[in-house]
Amino acid sequence: MQRFGELFGLTAEDVDKVFGHPRVVLKRNLDRARADAYLGQLTGIGMAVSLDALHPPAARPLALEPQAAAEAPAAPQPEAISQGGGAGAATAIPAARAADERRELGFEFTGNGFEFFRIWIVNLLLGIVTLGIYSAWAKVRTQRYFYGNARLDGTSFEYLADPLKILKGRLIAFAMLVIYMLADQFVPLLGVVLMLFFFAIFPWIMVRGLAFRNHNSAWRGVRFGFDGRIGEAYKVFLLWPLLGLLTAGILFPYAMYRQQQFVIGNSRYGVEPFRFGGEASNFYLIALAVIGVGFGGGLLMGLVSVVLPLVGPFIMIATYLLIFALSTVMMTNLRFNNTTLGSHALQADYRLGTYALLMLTNTLAIGLTLGLFYPWAKVRTARYAAQHIGLAADGDLGEFAAAQRDEVSAVGGEIGDVFDVDLGI
């Protein structure tokens, strides 16, 4: 087990997960030569290895014991490696994937503003009547509406959270807020201590919130998951931002890079992890673009205000909206275009012009209707996201989801902690 961990660069905890379950896929979509190379490495460290077919031909699939691995016929089909059969065993599984199976799939959003308005107004009124207690059920109803109307490859997403668990988390958060407000009012020093305490537990809250959200999100009967560790969360959400502050902002883009690595890289679908391949330099480019727009807008406001003082505030507002739109577009494209799930790749093509127009019209409509346009604005934003985010699928997603269901069942449920409260993340 130790040599296996060293070979694949795994921690002792990860090795225990692999060897503690009857079957865990290690590698997919390998050609025969690479599959044989993995078989040789695994048998070389003492693991019992066999070769099984995922998509067998008409004939009975060939099963190879370690001694017969070298005699395997050189069938030109891709392979996948999986551990199976208990501790000390591994299985290599052919998974035939032709190049023409790669498909560009777009997300769909089928909701409409009037439908969501009815949900939203009922949620709002019941939240007021129940002094906020109904807000937990309101969140579940809202999430289920948006998840249920978001579709990929013809299948909707699911939101599975229990409102009572959300209510528990919100009561805890509310109690903490009340304690802080009272302390700040009557014992200012205690208020400062509590504020520092809240900052100190923020990474823990982030991990719990992400774990809760992912665990209660599913597609085709397979839940998502989050396996981030508390120690790493303290580095990316506390240490690196603090270093950014101490370096006058120079390390803030790098802190954002590390945060995206942590959030995306520790997320998974079933047991298949997401991967983030973005570079730190991409985040510095976003920061430079935002600084450039802010500087240009400030300079323009200063020049125009000398001649037309009343126009200055409008330029300031326009600059702020442009900065928000630009950062959202660049960050969204960066995150999705550098995220993969196994052999599948996410992609996004947000555009500054169309997104800025969407944001501007939503803001104006919400302001002119005193907030009543909010449901339509939320639906329009969700529809824009679905139209500009897609998935380059390598093969049949139905088979991929089925494989994840099998693997989750094989490992006896979810890998990682499952938390029972939602703390508002």
PDB file of C-alpha atoms in Angstrom, residues 40-304:
ATOM      1  CA  GLY A  40       3.146  -3.903 -15.218  1.00  0.00           C
ATOM      2  CA  GLN A  41       3.726  -1.177 -12.628  1.00  0.00           C
ATOM      3  CA  LEU A  42       0.948  -2.431 -10.362  1.00  0.00           C
ATOM      4  CA  THR A  43       1.971  -6.079 -10.547  1.00  0.00           C
ATOM      5  CA  GLY A  44       5.555  -4.957  -9.991  1.00  0.00           C
ATOM      6  CA  ILE A  45       4.674  -3.638  -6.523  1.00  0.00           C
ATOM      7  CA  GLY A  46       2.798  -6.788  -5.582  1.00  0.00           C
ATOM      8  CA  MET A  47      -0.805  -5.974  -6.520  1.00  0.00           C
ATOM      9  CA  ALA A  48      -3.044  -8.676  -8.020  1.00  0.00           C
ATOM     10  CA  VAL A  49      -4.190  -7.242 -11.357  1.00  0.00           C
ATOM     11  CA  SER A  50      -6.853  -8.314 -13.856  1.00  0.00           C
ATOM     12  CA  LEU A  51      -8.149  -6.899 -17.148  1.00  0.00           C
ATOM     13  CA  ASP A  52     -11.925  -6.690 -17.668  1.00  0.00           C
ATOM     14  CA  ALA A  53     -14.087  -5.231 -20.444  1.00  0.00           C
ATOM     15  CA  LEU A  54     -16.402  -2.274 -19.798  1.00  0.00           C
ATOM     16  CA  HIS A  55     -17.925  -2.461 -23.277  1.00  0.00           C
ATOM     17  CA  PRO A  56     -17.276  -6.099 -24.220  1.00  0.00           C
ATOM     18  CA  PRO A  57     -17.576  -7.393 -27.793  1.00  0.00           C
ATOM     19  CA  ALA A  58     -19.930 -10.262 -28.638  1.00  0.00           C
ATOM     20  CA  ALA A  59     -17.375 -12.760 -27.360  1.00  0.00           C
ATOM     21  CA  ARG A  60     -16.852 -13.237 -23.640  1.00  0.00           C
ATOM     22  CA  PRO A  61     -14.579 -10.423 -22.296  1.00  0.00           C
ATOM     23  CA  LEU A  62     -10.999 -11.451 -21.678  1.00  0.00           C
ATOM     24  CA  ALA A  63      -9.955 -11.571 -18.008  1.00  0.00           C
ATOM     25  CA  LEU A  64      -6.234 -11.590 -17.320  1.00  0.00           C
ATOM     26  CA  GLU A  65      -4.459 -12.660 -14.161  1.00  0.00           C
ATOM     27  CA  PRO A  66      -1.042 -11.064 -13.469  1.00  0.00           C
ATOM     28  CA  GLN A  67       0.789 -14.051 -14.923  1.00  0.00           C
ATOM     29  CA  ALA A  68      -1.164 -13.786 -18.217  1.00  0.00           C
ATOM     30  CA  ALA A  69      -0.934 -10.038 -18.638  1.00  0.00           C
ATOM     31  CA  ALA A  70       2.065 -10.201 -20.940  1.00  0.00           C
ATOM     32  CA  GLU A  71       0.211 -12.657 -23.206  1.00  0.00           C
ATOM     33  CA  ALA A  72      -2.782 -10.367 -23.796  1.00  0.00           C
ATOM     34  CA  PRO A  73      -3.645  -9.819 -27.469  1.00  0.00           C
ATOM     35  CA  ALA A  74      -2.823  -6.296 -28.625  1.00  0.00           C
ATOM     36  CA  ALA A  75      -6.415  -5.234 -29.258  1.00  0.00           C
ATOM     37  CA  PRO A  76      -6.374  -1.564 -30.355  1.00  0.00           C
ATOM     38  CA  GLN A  77      -8.975  -0.305 -27.886  1.00  0.00           C
ATOM     39  CA  PRO A  78      -8.679   2.303 -25.111  1.00  0.00           C
ATOM     40  CA  GLU A  79      -8.381   1.078 -21.566  1.00  0.00           C
ATOM     41  CA  ALA A  80      -9.168   2.099 -18.001  1.00  0.00           C
ATOM     42  CA  ILE A  81      -7.459   0.962 -14.803  1.00  0.00           C
ATOM     43  CA  SER A  82      -9.436   0.282 -11.643  1.00  0.00           C
ATOM     44  CA  GLN A  83      -8.675  -1.226  -8.264  1.00  0.00           C
ATOM     45  CA  GLY A  84     -10.935  -4.104  -7.429  1.00  0.00           C
ATOM     46  CA  GLY A  85     -11.265  -7.338  -5.519  1.00  0.00           C
ATOM     47  CA  GLY A  86     -10.153  -6.119  -2.102  1.00  0.00           C
ATOM     48  CA  ALA A  87      -6.807  -4.947  -0.743  1.00  0.00           C
ATOM     49  CA  GLY A  88      -3.871  -5.725  -2.980  1.00  0.00           C
ATOM     50  CA  ALA A  89      -5.938  -6.073  -6.176  1.00  0.00           C
ATOM     51  CA  ALA A  90      -6.448  -3.929  -9.241  1.00  0.00           C
ATOM     52  CA  THR A  91      -8.457  -4.191 -12.443  1.00  0.00           C
ATOM     53  CA  ALA A  92      -7.853  -2.690 -15.881  1.00  0.00           C
ATOM     54  CA  ILE A  93     -11.059  -2.024 -17.800  1.00  0.00           C
ATOM     55  CA  PRO A  94     -11.276  -1.275 -21.535  1.00  0.00           C
ATOM     56  CA  ALA A  95     -13.615   1.668 -22.198  1.00  0.00           C
ATOM     57  CA  ALA A  96     -13.971   2.061 -25.969  1.00  0.00           C
ATOM     58  CA  ARG A  97     -14.200   5.733 -26.896  1.00  0.00           C
ATOM     59  CA  ALA A  98     -14.103   6.778 -30.537  1.00  0.00           C
ATOM     60  CA  ALA A  99     -12.980  10.290 -31.468  1.00  0.00           C
ATOM     61  CA  ASP A 100     -16.305  11.009 -33.128  1.00  0.00           C
ATOM     62  CA  GLU A 101     -18.092  10.383 -29.803  1.00  0.00           C
ATOM     63  CA  ARG A 102     -17.003  13.808 -28.526  1.00  0.00           C
ATOM     64  CA  ARG A 103     -20.087  16.030 -28.480  1.00  0.00           C
ATOM     65  CA  GLU A 104     -20.629  19.681 -27.719  1.00  0.00           C
ATOM     66  CA  LEU A 105     -23.563  19.833 -25.306  1.00  0.00           C
ATOM     67  CA  GLY A 106     -25.171  23.045 -24.133  1.00  0.00           C
ATOM     68  CA  PHE A 107     -27.026  23.528 -20.882  1.00  0.00           C
ATOM     69  CA  GLU A 108     -30.704  24.485 -21.039  1.00  0.00           C
ATOM     70  CA  PHE A 109     -32.855  26.538 -18.705  1.00  0.00           C
ATOM     71  CA  THR A 110     -36.612  26.157 -19.156  1.00  0.00           C
ATOM     72  CA  GLY A 111     -37.924  28.355 -16.332  1.00  0.00           C
ATOM     73  CA  ASN A 112     -39.807  31.608 -16.858  1.00  0.00           C
ATOM     74  CA  GLY A 113     -40.171  34.779 -14.846  1.00  0.00           C
ATOM     75  CA  PHE A 114     -43.880  34.529 -14.051  1.00  0.00           C
ATOM     76  CA  GLU A 115     -43.546  30.972 -12.677  1.00  0.00           C
ATOM     77  CA  PHE A 116     -40.716  31.987 -10.400  1.00  0.00           C
ATOM     78  CA  PHE A 117     -42.521  35.205  -9.405  1.00  0.00           C
ATOM     79  CA  ARG A 118     -45.310  33.118  -7.855  1.00  0.00           C
ATOM     80  CA  ILE A 119     -42.780  31.065  -5.878  1.00  0.00           C
ATOM     81  CA  TRP A 120     -40.813  34.151  -4.881  1.00  0.00           C
ATOM     82  CA  ILE A 121     -43.794  36.217  -3.672  1.00  0.00           C
ATOM     83  CA  VAL A 122     -45.167  33.324  -1.584  1.00  0.00           C
ATOM     84  CA  ASN A 123     -41.702  32.742  -0.103  1.00  0.00           C
ATOM     85  CA  LEU A 124     -41.408  36.440   0.725  1.00  0.00           C
ATOM     86  CA  LEU A 125     -44.818  36.704   2.400  1.00  0.00           C
ATOM     87  CA  LEU A 126     -44.438  33.493   4.406  1.00  0.00           C
ATOM     88  CA  GLY A 127     -40.941  34.561   5.450  1.00  0.00           C
ATOM     89  CA  ILE A 128     -42.371  37.808   6.844  1.00  0.00           C
ATOM     90  CA  VAL A 129     -45.298  36.088   8.591  1.00  0.00           C
ATOM     91  CA  THR A 130     -43.046  33.469  10.216  1.00  0.00           C
ATOM     92  CA  LEU A 131     -40.356  36.016  11.191  1.00  0.00           C
ATOM     93  CA  GLY A 132     -37.861  34.383   8.836  1.00  0.00           C
ATOM     94  CA  ILE A 133     -38.345  30.768   9.916  1.00  0.00           C
ATOM     95  CA  TYR A 134     -39.855  29.876   6.528  1.00  0.00           C
ATOM     96  CA  SER A 135     -36.696  31.124   4.792  1.00  0.00           C
ATOM     97  CA  ALA A 136     -35.206  27.609   4.961  1.00  0.00           C
ATOM     98  CA  TRP A 137     -38.156  26.168   3.037  1.00  0.00           C
ATOM     99  CA  ALA A 138     -38.042  29.183   0.716  1.00  0.00           C
ATOM    100  CA  LYS A 139     -34.436  28.410  -0.168  1.00  0.00           C
ATOM    101  CA  VAL A 140     -35.256  24.768  -0.925  1.00  0.00           C
ATOM    102  CA  ARG A 141     -38.216  25.737  -3.119  1.00  0.00           C
ATOM    103  CA  THR A 142     -36.089  28.273  -4.999  1.00  0.00           C
ATOM    104  CA  GLN A 143     -33.170  25.910  -5.474  1.00  0.00           C
ATOM    105  CA  ARG A 144     -35.410  23.076  -6.614  1.00  0.00           C
ATOM    106  CA  TYR A 145     -37.043  25.356  -9.159  1.00  0.00           C
ATOM    107  CA  PHE A 146     -33.732  26.446 -10.680  1.00  0.00           C
ATOM    108  CA  TYR A 147     -32.125  23.008 -10.460  1.00  0.00           C
ATOM    109  CA  GLY A 148     -35.219  21.331 -11.927  1.00  0.00           C
ATOM    110  CA  ASN A 149     -35.314  23.744 -14.868  1.00  0.00           C
ATOM    111  CA  ALA A 150     -31.577  23.400 -15.600  1.00  0.00           C
ATOM    112  CA  ARG A 151     -30.959  20.525 -17.997  1.00  0.00           C
ATOM    113  CA  LEU A 152     -27.926  18.822 -19.508  1.00  0.00           C
ATOM    114  CA  ASP A 153     -28.239  16.159 -22.192  1.00  0.00           C
ATOM    115  CA  GLY A 154     -31.996  16.049 -21.604  1.00  0.00           C
ATOM    116  CA  THR A 155     -31.806  15.476 -17.825  1.00  0.00           C
ATOM    117  CA  SER A 156     -32.580  17.986 -15.076  1.00  0.00           C
ATOM    118  CA  PHE A 157     -30.464  18.572 -11.990  1.00  0.00           C
ATOM    119  CA  GLU A 158     -31.807  17.873  -8.487  1.00  0.00           C
ATOM    120  CA  TYR A 159     -31.566  19.733  -5.191  1.00  0.00           C
ATOM    121  CA  LEU A 160     -31.989  17.305  -2.296  1.00  0.00           C
ATOM    122  CA  ALA A 161     -31.464  19.376   0.860  1.00  0.00           C
ATOM    123  CA  ASP A 162     -33.695  19.020   3.920  1.00  0.00           C
ATOM    124  CA  PRO A 163     -35.183  22.409   4.976  1.00  0.00           C
ATOM    125  CA  LEU A 164     -34.853  21.488   8.666  1.00  0.00           C
ATOM    126  CA  LYS A 165     -31.088  21.156   8.327  1.00  0.00           C
ATOM    127  CA  ILE A 166     -30.928  24.530   6.596  1.00  0.00           C
ATOM    128  CA  LEU A 167     -33.044  26.035   9.376  1.00  0.00           C
ATOM    129  CA  LYS A 168     -30.656  24.621  11.972  1.00  0.00           C
ATOM    130  CA  GLY A 169     -27.704  26.319  10.272  1.00  0.00           C
ATOM    131  CA  ARG A 170     -29.546  29.620   9.965  1.00  0.00           C
ATOM    132  CA  LEU A 171     -30.549  29.608  13.615  1.00  0.00           C
ATOM    133  CA  ILE A 172     -26.899  29.095  14.538  1.00  0.00           C
ATOM    134  CA  ALA A 173     -25.844  31.958  12.257  1.00  0.00           C
ATOM    135  CA  PHE A 174     -28.601  34.213  13.639  1.00  0.00           C
ATOM    136  CA  ALA A 175     -27.603  33.447  17.230  1.00  0.00           C
ATOM    137  CA  MET A 176     -23.986  34.303  16.422  1.00  0.00           C
ATOM    138  CA  LEU A 177     -25.083  37.607  14.851  1.00  0.00           C
ATOM    139  CA  VAL A 178     -27.208  38.561  17.870  1.00  0.00           C
ATOM    140  CA  ILE A 179     -24.367  37.767  20.275  1.00  0.00           C
ATOM    141  CA  TYR A 180     -21.959  39.889  18.229  1.00  0.00           C
ATOM    142  CA  MET A 181     -24.369  42.859  18.015  1.00  0.00           C
ATOM    143  CA  LEU A 182     -25.022  42.822  21.759  1.00  0.00           C
ATOM    144  CA  ALA A 183     -21.324  42.527  22.534  1.00  0.00           C
ATOM    145  CA  ASP A 184     -20.450  45.335  20.131  1.00  0.00           C
ATOM    146  CA  GLN A 185     -23.087  47.556  21.743  1.00  0.00           C
ATOM    147  CA  PHE A 186     -22.331  46.923  25.420  1.00  0.00           C
ATOM    148  CA  VAL A 187     -18.796  45.457  25.542  1.00  0.00           C
ATOM    149  CA  PRO A 188     -16.873  46.845  22.529  1.00  0.00           C
ATOM    150  CA  LEU A 189     -13.698  44.894  23.342  1.00  0.00           C
ATOM    151  CA  LEU A 190     -15.669  41.637  23.372  1.00  0.00           C
ATOM    152  CA  GLY A 191     -17.181  42.660  20.014  1.00  0.00           C
ATOM    153  CA  VAL A 192     -13.693  42.971  18.520  1.00  0.00           C
ATOM    154  CA  VAL A 193     -12.757  39.544  19.926  1.00  0.00           C
ATOM    155  CA  LEU A 194     -15.887  37.983  18.443  1.00  0.00           C
ATOM    156  CA  MET A 195     -15.206  39.610  15.063  1.00  0.00           C
ATOM    157  CA  LEU A 196     -11.710  38.093  15.054  1.00  0.00           C
ATOM    158  CA  PHE A 197     -13.246  34.755  16.050  1.00  0.00           C
ATOM    159  CA  PHE A 198     -15.671  34.918  13.096  1.00  0.00           C
ATOM    160  CA  PHE A 199     -12.774  35.616  10.731  1.00  0.00           C
ATOM    161  CA  ALA A 200     -10.901  32.678  12.242  1.00  0.00           C
ATOM    162  CA  ILE A 201     -13.738  30.203  11.614  1.00  0.00           C
ATOM    163  CA  PHE A 202     -14.578  31.509   8.127  1.00  0.00           C
ATOM    164  CA  PRO A 203     -12.535  28.787   6.310  1.00  0.00           C
ATOM    165  CA  TRP A 204     -14.319  26.118   8.371  1.00  0.00           C
ATOM    166  CA  ILE A 205     -17.670  27.638   7.397  1.00  0.00           C
ATOM    167  CA  MET A 206     -16.639  27.625   3.722  1.00  0.00           C
ATOM    168  CA  VAL A 207     -15.750  23.930   3.790  1.00  0.00           C
ATOM    169  CA  ARG A 208     -18.980  22.975   5.551  1.00  0.00           C
ATOM    170  CA  GLY A 209     -21.065  25.101   3.197  1.00  0.00           C
ATOM    171  CA  LEU A 210     -19.431  23.714   0.043  1.00  0.00           C
ATOM    172  CA  ALA A 211     -19.778  20.151   1.321  1.00  0.00           C
ATOM    173  CA  PHE A 212     -23.470  20.703   2.111  1.00  0.00           C
ATOM    174  CA  ARG A 213     -24.226  22.315  -1.259  1.00  0.00           C
ATOM    175  CA  ASN A 214     -22.426  19.681  -3.325  1.00  0.00           C
ATOM    176  CA  HIS A 215     -23.767  16.730  -1.357  1.00  0.00           C
ATOM    177  CA  ASN A 216     -27.324  17.959  -1.926  1.00  0.00           C
ATOM    178  CA  SER A 217     -26.846  18.514  -5.670  1.00  0.00           C
ATOM    179  CA  ALA A 218     -27.341  15.591  -8.071  1.00  0.00           C
ATOM    180  CA  TRP A 219     -27.655  14.725 -11.757  1.00  0.00           C
ATOM    181  CA  ARG A 220     -28.956  11.418 -13.096  1.00  0.00           C
ATOM    182  CA  GLY A 221     -29.162  10.027  -9.596  1.00  0.00           C
ATOM    183  CA  VAL A 222     -25.527  10.722  -8.715  1.00  0.00           C
ATOM    184  CA  ARG A 223     -24.651  13.276  -6.045  1.00  0.00           C
ATOM    185  CA  PHE A 224     -21.824  15.752  -6.272  1.00  0.00           C
ATOM    186  CA  GLY A 225     -19.335  15.967  -3.413  1.00  0.00           C
ATOM    187  CA  PHE A 226     -16.641  18.090  -1.839  1.00  0.00           C
ATOM    188  CA  ASP A 227     -13.545  16.693  -0.129  1.00  0.00           C
ATOM    189  CA  GLY A 228     -11.652  19.844   0.849  1.00  0.00           C
ATOM    190  CA  ARG A 229      -9.683  19.701   4.083  1.00  0.00           C
ATOM    191  CA  ILE A 230      -9.937  22.312   6.813  1.00  0.00           C
ATOM    192  CA  GLY A 231      -6.166  22.872   6.972  1.00  0.00           C
ATOM    193  CA  GLU A 232      -5.927  23.699   3.274  1.00  0.00           C
ATOM    194  CA  ALA A 233      -9.004  25.939   3.578  1.00  0.00           C
ATOM    195  CA  TYR A 234      -7.218  28.037   6.198  1.00  0.00           C
ATOM    196  CA  LYS A 235      -4.335  28.554   3.781  1.00  0.00           C
ATOM    197  CA  VAL A 236      -6.439  29.635   0.795  1.00  0.00           C
ATOM    198  CA  PHE A 237      -9.158  31.622   2.597  1.00  0.00           C
ATOM    199  CA  LEU A 238      -7.134  33.155   5.429  1.00  0.00           C
ATOM    200  CA  LEU A 239      -3.375  32.975   4.916  1.00  0.00           C
ATOM    201  CA  TRP A 240      -3.146  33.951   1.243  1.00  0.00           C
ATOM    202  CA  PRO A 241      -5.644  36.858   1.491  1.00  0.00           C
ATOM    203  CA  LEU A 242      -3.694  38.094   4.539  1.00  0.00           C
ATOM    204  CA  LEU A 243      -0.474  37.950   2.519  1.00  0.00           C
ATOM    205  CA  GLY A 244      -2.266  39.838  -0.238  1.00  0.00           C
ATOM    206  CA  LEU A 245      -3.147  42.544   2.252  1.00  0.00           C
ATOM    207  CA  LEU A 246       0.416  42.702   3.576  1.00  0.00           C
ATOM    208  CA  THR A 247       1.816  43.013   0.018  1.00  0.00           C
ATOM    209  CA  ALA A 248      -0.495  45.941  -0.863  1.00  0.00           C
ATOM    210  CA  GLY A 249      -2.670  43.707  -3.033  1.00  0.00           C
ATOM    211  CA  ILE A 250       0.099  42.143  -5.138  1.00  0.00           C
ATOM    212  CA  LEU A 251      -0.739  38.622  -3.948  1.00  0.00           C
ATOM    213  CA  PHE A 252      -4.536  38.980  -4.081  1.00  0.00           C
ATOM    214  CA  PRO A 253      -4.799  37.514  -7.624  1.00  0.00           C
ATOM    215  CA  TYR A 254      -2.641  34.592  -6.526  1.00  0.00           C
ATOM    216  CA  ALA A 255      -4.910  34.107  -3.516  1.00  0.00           C
ATOM    217  CA  MET A 256      -7.908  33.940  -5.873  1.00  0.00           C
ATOM    218  CA  TYR A 257      -6.048  31.390  -7.995  1.00  0.00           C
ATOM    219  CA  ARG A 258      -5.400  29.182  -4.975  1.00  0.00           C
ATOM    220  CA  GLN A 259      -9.034  29.501  -3.884  1.00  0.00           C
ATOM    221  CA  GLN A 260     -10.323  28.339  -7.278  1.00  0.00           C
ATOM    222  CA  GLN A 261      -7.878  25.443  -7.234  1.00  0.00           C
ATOM    223  CA  PHE A 262      -9.183  24.454  -3.802  1.00  0.00           C
ATOM    224  CA  VAL A 263     -12.914  24.794  -4.558  1.00  0.00           C
ATOM    225  CA  ILE A 264     -12.890  23.158  -8.008  1.00  0.00           C
ATOM    226  CA  GLY A 265     -10.133  20.638  -7.384  1.00  0.00           C
ATOM    227  CA  ASN A 266     -11.853  19.242  -4.282  1.00  0.00           C
ATOM    228  CA  SER A 267     -15.264  18.966  -5.937  1.00  0.00           C
ATOM    229  CA  ARG A 268     -16.392  15.770  -7.571  1.00  0.00           C
ATOM    230  CA  TYR A 269     -19.286  14.093  -9.384  1.00  0.00           C
ATOM    231  CA  GLY A 270     -19.807  10.704  -7.799  1.00  0.00           C
ATOM    232  CA  VAL A 271     -16.210   9.658  -7.226  1.00  0.00           C
ATOM    233  CA  GLU A 272     -14.807  11.427 -10.307  1.00  0.00           C
ATOM    234  CA  PRO A 273     -12.942  14.618  -9.271  1.00  0.00           C
ATOM    235  CA  PHE A 274     -13.046  17.904 -11.132  1.00  0.00           C
ATOM    236  CA  ARG A 275      -9.696  19.324 -12.257  1.00  0.00           C
ATOM    237  CA  PHE A 276      -8.750  22.992 -12.608  1.00  0.00           C
ATOM    238  CA  GLY A 277      -5.991  23.767 -15.093  1.00  0.00           C
ATOM    239  CA  GLY A 278      -5.924  27.576 -14.927  1.00  0.00           C
ATOM    240  CA  GLU A 279      -2.704  29.473 -14.272  1.00  0.00           C
ATOM    241  CA  ALA A 280      -2.015  32.210 -11.722  1.00  0.00           C
ATOM    242  CA  SER A 281      -1.088  34.566 -14.591  1.00  0.00           C
ATOM    243  CA  ASN A 282      -4.713  34.442 -15.807  1.00  0.00           C
ATOM    244  CA  PHE A 283      -5.898  35.946 -12.531  1.00  0.00           C
ATOM    245  CA  TYR A 284      -3.307  38.719 -12.755  1.00  0.00           C
ATOM    246  CA  LEU A 285      -4.608  39.565 -16.249  1.00  0.00           C
ATOM    247  CA  ILE A 286      -8.120  39.920 -14.817  1.00  0.00           C
ATOM    248  CA  ALA A 287      -6.800  42.146 -12.035  1.00  0.00           C
ATOM    249  CA  LEU A 288      -4.931  44.352 -14.531  1.00  0.00           C
ATOM    250  CA  ALA A 289      -8.040  44.660 -16.719  1.00  0.00           C
ATOM    251  CA  VAL A 290     -10.185  45.688 -13.748  1.00  0.00           C
ATOM    252  CA  ILE A 291      -7.577  48.190 -12.531  1.00  0.00           C
ATOM    253  CA  GLY A 292      -7.308  49.621 -16.046  1.00  0.00           C
ATOM    254  CA  VAL A 293     -11.073  50.127 -16.351  1.00  0.00           C
ATOM    255  CA  GLY A 294     -11.233  51.646 -12.868  1.00  0.00           C
ATOM    256  CA  PHE A 295      -8.374  54.026 -13.586  1.00  0.00           C
ATOM    257  CA  GLY A 296      -9.818  55.030 -16.960  1.00  0.00           C
ATOM    258  CA  GLY A 297     -13.277  55.586 -15.512  1.00  0.00           C
ATOM    259  CA  GLY A 298     -11.897  57.674 -12.644  1.00  0.00           C
ATOM    260  CA  LEU A 299      -9.864  59.808 -15.027  1.00  0.00           C
ATOM    261  CA  LEU A 300     -12.848  60.343 -17.317  1.00  0.00           C
ATOM    262  CA  MET A 301     -15.080  61.246 -14.368  1.00  0.00           C
ATOM    263  CA  GLY A 302     -12.528  63.790 -13.156  1.00  0.00           C
ATOM    264  CA  LEU A 303     -12.237  65.454 -16.584  1.00  0.00           C
ATOM    265  CA  VAL A 304     -15.981  65.531 -17.284  1.00  0.00           C
TER     266      VAL A 304
END
